[in-house]
Short mmCIF file of C-alpha atoms and ligand atoms in Angstrom, two decimals:
data_model
loop_
_atom_site.label_atom_id
_atom_site.label_comp_id
_atom_site.label_asym_id
_atom_site.label_seq_id
_atom_site.Cartn_x
_atom_site.Cartn_y
_atom_site.Cartn_z
CA MET A 1 -126.27 212.39 65.15
CA ALA A 2 -128.12 209.11 64.83
CA GLU A 3 -129.24 209.46 68.43
CA ASN A 4 -130.45 212.96 67.77
CA LEU A 5 -132.56 211.77 64.90
CA LYS A 6 -134.06 208.98 66.94
CA ARG A 7 -134.95 211.23 69.82
CA ASN A 8 -136.72 214.15 68.28
CA ASP A 9 -137.58 213.68 64.64
CA GLY A 10 -141.08 212.23 64.91
CA LEU A 11 -140.69 211.05 61.33
CA PRO A 12 -141.82 207.72 59.89
CA PRO A 13 -138.87 205.28 60.07
CA ALA A 14 -138.50 205.20 56.26
CA MET A 15 -137.99 208.94 56.28
CA THR A 16 -135.56 208.81 59.20
CA ARG A 17 -133.51 206.22 57.35
CA LEU A 18 -133.24 208.41 54.25
CA VAL A 19 -132.28 211.46 56.34
CA LYS A 20 -129.58 209.39 58.04
CA GLU A 21 -128.18 208.16 54.71
CA LEU A 22 -128.19 211.63 53.16
CA ALA A 23 -126.51 213.13 56.22
CA ARG A 24 -123.51 210.85 55.64
CA LEU A 25 -122.65 212.80 52.48
CA PRO A 26 -119.95 215.47 52.72
CA GLY A 27 -121.26 218.98 53.28
CA ILE A 28 -124.76 217.74 54.12
CA GLY A 29 -125.77 218.31 57.72
CA GLU A 30 -128.87 216.96 59.41
CA LYS A 31 -130.93 220.04 58.46
CA THR A 32 -130.06 219.86 54.79
CA ALA A 33 -130.65 216.11 54.81
CA SER A 34 -134.16 216.63 56.19
CA ARG A 35 -134.86 219.33 53.62
CA LEU A 36 -133.73 217.03 50.79
CA ALA A 37 -135.80 214.14 52.15
CA PHE A 38 -138.97 216.28 52.26
CA ASN A 39 -138.24 217.55 48.77
CA LEU A 40 -137.85 213.98 47.48
CA LEU A 41 -141.09 212.95 49.22
CA ASN A 42 -142.95 215.59 47.24
CA ARG A 43 -141.38 214.75 43.90
CA PRO A 44 -143.13 212.63 41.25
CA ARG A 45 -142.47 208.93 41.66
CA ASP A 46 -140.67 208.58 38.29
CA GLU A 47 -138.17 211.30 39.24
CA VAL A 48 -137.35 209.55 42.50
CA ILE A 49 -136.98 206.23 40.70
CA ALA A 50 -134.64 207.87 38.16
CA LEU A 51 -132.49 209.21 41.00
CA ALA A 52 -132.36 205.87 42.82
CA GLU A 53 -131.53 204.02 39.59
CA SER A 54 -128.80 206.48 38.65
CA LEU A 55 -127.14 205.92 42.04
CA LEU A 56 -127.14 202.15 41.54
CA GLU A 57 -126.06 202.36 37.91
CA MET A 58 -123.12 204.58 38.82
CA LYS A 59 -122.05 202.24 41.59
CA GLU A 60 -122.33 199.16 39.39
CA ARG A 61 -120.79 200.55 36.20
CA VAL A 62 -118.15 203.09 37.13
CA GLY A 63 -114.80 201.73 38.16
CA LEU A 64 -111.18 202.67 37.58
CA CYS A 65 -109.33 202.56 34.28
CA ALA A 66 -106.74 199.79 34.47
CA GLU A 67 -104.11 202.06 32.95
CA CYS A 68 -104.54 205.56 34.40
CA PHE A 69 -106.89 204.85 37.35
CA GLY A 70 -109.26 207.59 36.23
CA LEU A 71 -112.97 206.87 36.37
CA SER A 72 -114.24 204.62 33.63
CA ASP A 73 -117.17 202.39 32.75
CA ALA A 74 -114.89 200.19 30.63
CA PRO A 75 -111.62 198.39 31.46
CA ARG A 76 -109.74 201.28 29.81
CA CYS A 77 -111.04 204.86 29.83
CA ARG A 78 -111.79 206.88 26.70
CA ILE A 79 -108.67 209.01 27.13
CA CYS A 80 -106.30 206.02 27.36
CA ASP A 81 -108.10 204.46 24.40
CA ASP A 82 -107.82 207.57 22.23
CA PRO A 83 -105.12 207.13 19.54
CA GLU A 84 -105.11 210.90 18.94
CA ARG A 85 -103.70 211.61 22.42
CA GLU A 86 -99.96 211.75 23.11
CA HIS A 87 -99.35 208.53 24.99
CA ASP A 88 -95.77 209.44 25.89
CA LEU A 89 -96.86 212.46 27.94
CA ILE A 90 -98.38 211.65 31.34
CA CYS A 91 -100.00 214.21 33.63
CA VAL A 92 -100.12 213.04 37.25
CA VAL A 93 -103.07 214.34 39.30
CA GLU A 94 -104.38 213.67 42.79
CA GLY A 95 -107.97 212.82 41.94
CA PRO A 96 -110.51 212.33 39.14
CA ALA A 97 -111.90 215.86 39.72
CA ASP A 98 -108.44 217.31 38.89
CA LEU A 99 -108.35 215.30 35.68
CA MET A 100 -111.74 216.72 34.75
CA ALA A 101 -110.54 220.29 35.47
CA ILE A 102 -107.57 219.85 33.12
CA GLU A 103 -109.78 218.29 30.46
CA ARG A 104 -112.12 221.29 30.70
CA ALA A 105 -109.15 223.59 29.95
CA ARG A 106 -108.79 221.71 26.60
CA THR A 107 -105.07 222.38 26.20
CA PHE A 108 -103.58 219.09 27.36
CA GLY A 109 -103.21 216.42 24.69
CA GLY A 110 -101.46 213.72 26.70
CA ILE A 111 -102.81 211.05 29.03
CA TYR A 112 -103.15 210.91 32.81
CA HIS A 113 -102.26 209.03 35.96
CA VAL A 114 -104.58 209.45 38.95
CA LEU A 115 -102.91 208.95 42.34
CA HIS A 116 -106.13 208.88 44.39
CA GLY A 117 -104.82 211.14 47.09
CA ALA A 118 -101.67 212.91 48.24
CA ILE A 119 -99.00 212.12 50.79
CA ALA A 120 -100.26 213.33 54.18
CA PRO A 121 -98.24 211.92 57.08
CA LEU A 122 -100.53 213.55 59.67
CA ASP A 123 -103.48 211.63 58.22
CA GLY A 124 -101.40 208.46 57.97
CA ILE A 125 -101.32 208.54 54.15
CA GLY A 126 -97.98 207.45 52.74
CA PRO A 127 -96.74 206.70 49.20
CA ASP A 128 -97.92 203.09 49.45
CA ASP A 129 -101.51 204.26 49.91
CA LEU A 130 -101.43 206.01 46.51
CA LYS A 131 -101.14 204.69 42.95
CA ILE A 132 -97.43 205.55 42.85
CA GLY A 133 -96.16 202.00 42.37
CA GLU A 134 -98.56 201.70 39.45
CA LEU A 135 -97.15 204.92 37.95
CA LEU A 136 -93.59 203.61 38.20
CA ALA A 137 -94.68 200.36 36.55
CA ARG A 138 -96.16 202.34 33.65
CA LEU A 139 -92.96 204.32 33.27
CA ARG A 140 -90.76 201.23 33.37
CA ASP A 141 -92.82 199.62 30.62
CA ALA A 142 -90.55 199.95 27.61
CA ASP A 143 -93.52 199.85 25.19
CA ALA A 144 -94.95 203.01 26.74
CA ALA A 145 -91.71 204.98 26.08
CA VAL A 146 -92.92 207.91 28.20
CA ARG A 147 -90.93 211.09 27.47
CA GLU A 148 -92.33 213.41 30.14
CA VAL A 149 -94.29 213.27 33.39
CA ILE A 150 -96.07 216.47 34.39
CA ILE A 151 -96.69 216.50 38.12
CA ALA A 152 -99.97 218.33 38.57
CA THR A 153 -100.66 217.72 42.23
CA ASN A 154 -102.37 220.53 44.14
CA ALA A 155 -100.52 223.61 45.42
CA THR A 156 -101.11 222.48 49.01
CA VAL A 157 -98.65 221.16 51.60
CA GLU A 158 -99.71 217.59 50.74
CA GLY A 159 -99.57 218.23 47.00
CA GLU A 160 -96.08 219.71 47.23
CA ALA A 161 -94.87 216.84 49.43
CA THR A 162 -96.22 214.40 46.86
CA ALA A 163 -94.51 216.27 44.01
CA LEU A 164 -91.17 216.19 45.87
CA TYR A 165 -91.52 212.48 46.54
CA LEU A 166 -92.39 211.78 42.91
CA ALA A 167 -89.42 213.80 41.67
CA LYS A 168 -87.18 211.68 43.89
CA VAL A 169 -88.50 208.31 42.70
CA LEU A 170 -88.72 209.37 39.05
CA LYS A 171 -85.05 210.39 38.89
CA PRO A 172 -83.58 206.85 38.75
CA ILE A 173 -86.01 205.96 35.97
CA GLY A 174 -84.55 208.77 33.89
CA VAL A 175 -87.85 210.20 32.65
CA ARG A 176 -88.20 213.98 32.36
CA ALA A 177 -90.31 215.31 35.25
CA THR A 178 -91.94 218.74 35.27
CA ARG A 179 -94.16 220.59 37.71
CA LEU A 180 -97.03 222.95 36.93
CA ALA A 181 -95.99 226.62 36.93
CA ARG A 182 -96.75 228.71 39.97
CA GLY A 183 -99.82 230.25 38.39
CA LEU A 184 -102.06 228.34 40.75
CA PRO A 185 -102.98 230.08 43.98
CA ALA A 186 -100.99 228.70 46.93
CA GLY A 187 -103.10 226.25 48.87
CA GLY A 188 -105.38 226.01 45.86
CA ASP A 189 -106.99 222.89 44.59
CA LEU A 190 -106.61 222.18 40.92
CA GLU A 191 -110.23 221.19 40.55
CA TYR A 192 -111.39 224.72 41.44
CA SER A 193 -108.94 226.52 39.14
CA ASP A 194 -110.31 228.17 36.04
CA SER A 195 -109.32 226.93 32.61
CA ALA A 196 -107.15 229.93 31.71
CA THR A 197 -105.09 229.58 34.90
CA LEU A 198 -104.70 225.86 34.34
CA SER A 199 -103.64 226.34 30.72
CA SER A 200 -100.93 228.84 31.64
CA ALA A 201 -99.78 226.64 34.54
CA LEU A 202 -99.45 223.75 32.10
CA SER A 203 -97.61 225.69 29.38
CA GLY A 204 -95.30 227.35 31.90
CA ARG A 205 -94.34 224.12 33.64
CA ARG A 206 -90.80 223.85 34.97
CA GLU A 207 -88.22 221.10 35.26
CA LEU A 208 -87.97 219.20 38.54
ZN1 ZN B 301 -107.34 205.65 31.51
#
């Protein structure tokens, strides 16, 4: 793609560079990247500065919560820091977008653990590449006294494989493990499920 851009764009180098950077983003092809670059060129300077600054600010400020590994701009996220939440009920999700989907449903009062992926042997992703060791450490912490872990990985092959693996490693710890009910469409990603579906999947969860 880089070669393509070099050969036939006829753009000033600063523009070519922006198109190249934008085209790295998921779902943005070369055409869309060019369209976005032209749009930005025609925008007022203060808007472009606001966009550039927001990118840098996000990168500098947003990291992972030390407890749940959700996104946070503080050492611990707002959910982990909230005394009103049930800290003995942990919902395990694949990614931050899944956490946000469950939060939008507004029915879950516990806290989270974000795995940052799912087991996918074909892509070379095993349990050690996910925050599973960190989850076990949280559960073994006697102060946490976790009573239930809800496994809310996606209803995909990888999500199911991850749920099975978690059920296996959670057993010796003796904590109750449940899985979201089969309300979610098979192959469906949690983050795209509507709130009503997510709420019923949560309330109808089953033992593992
Ligand atoms: Zn947290």
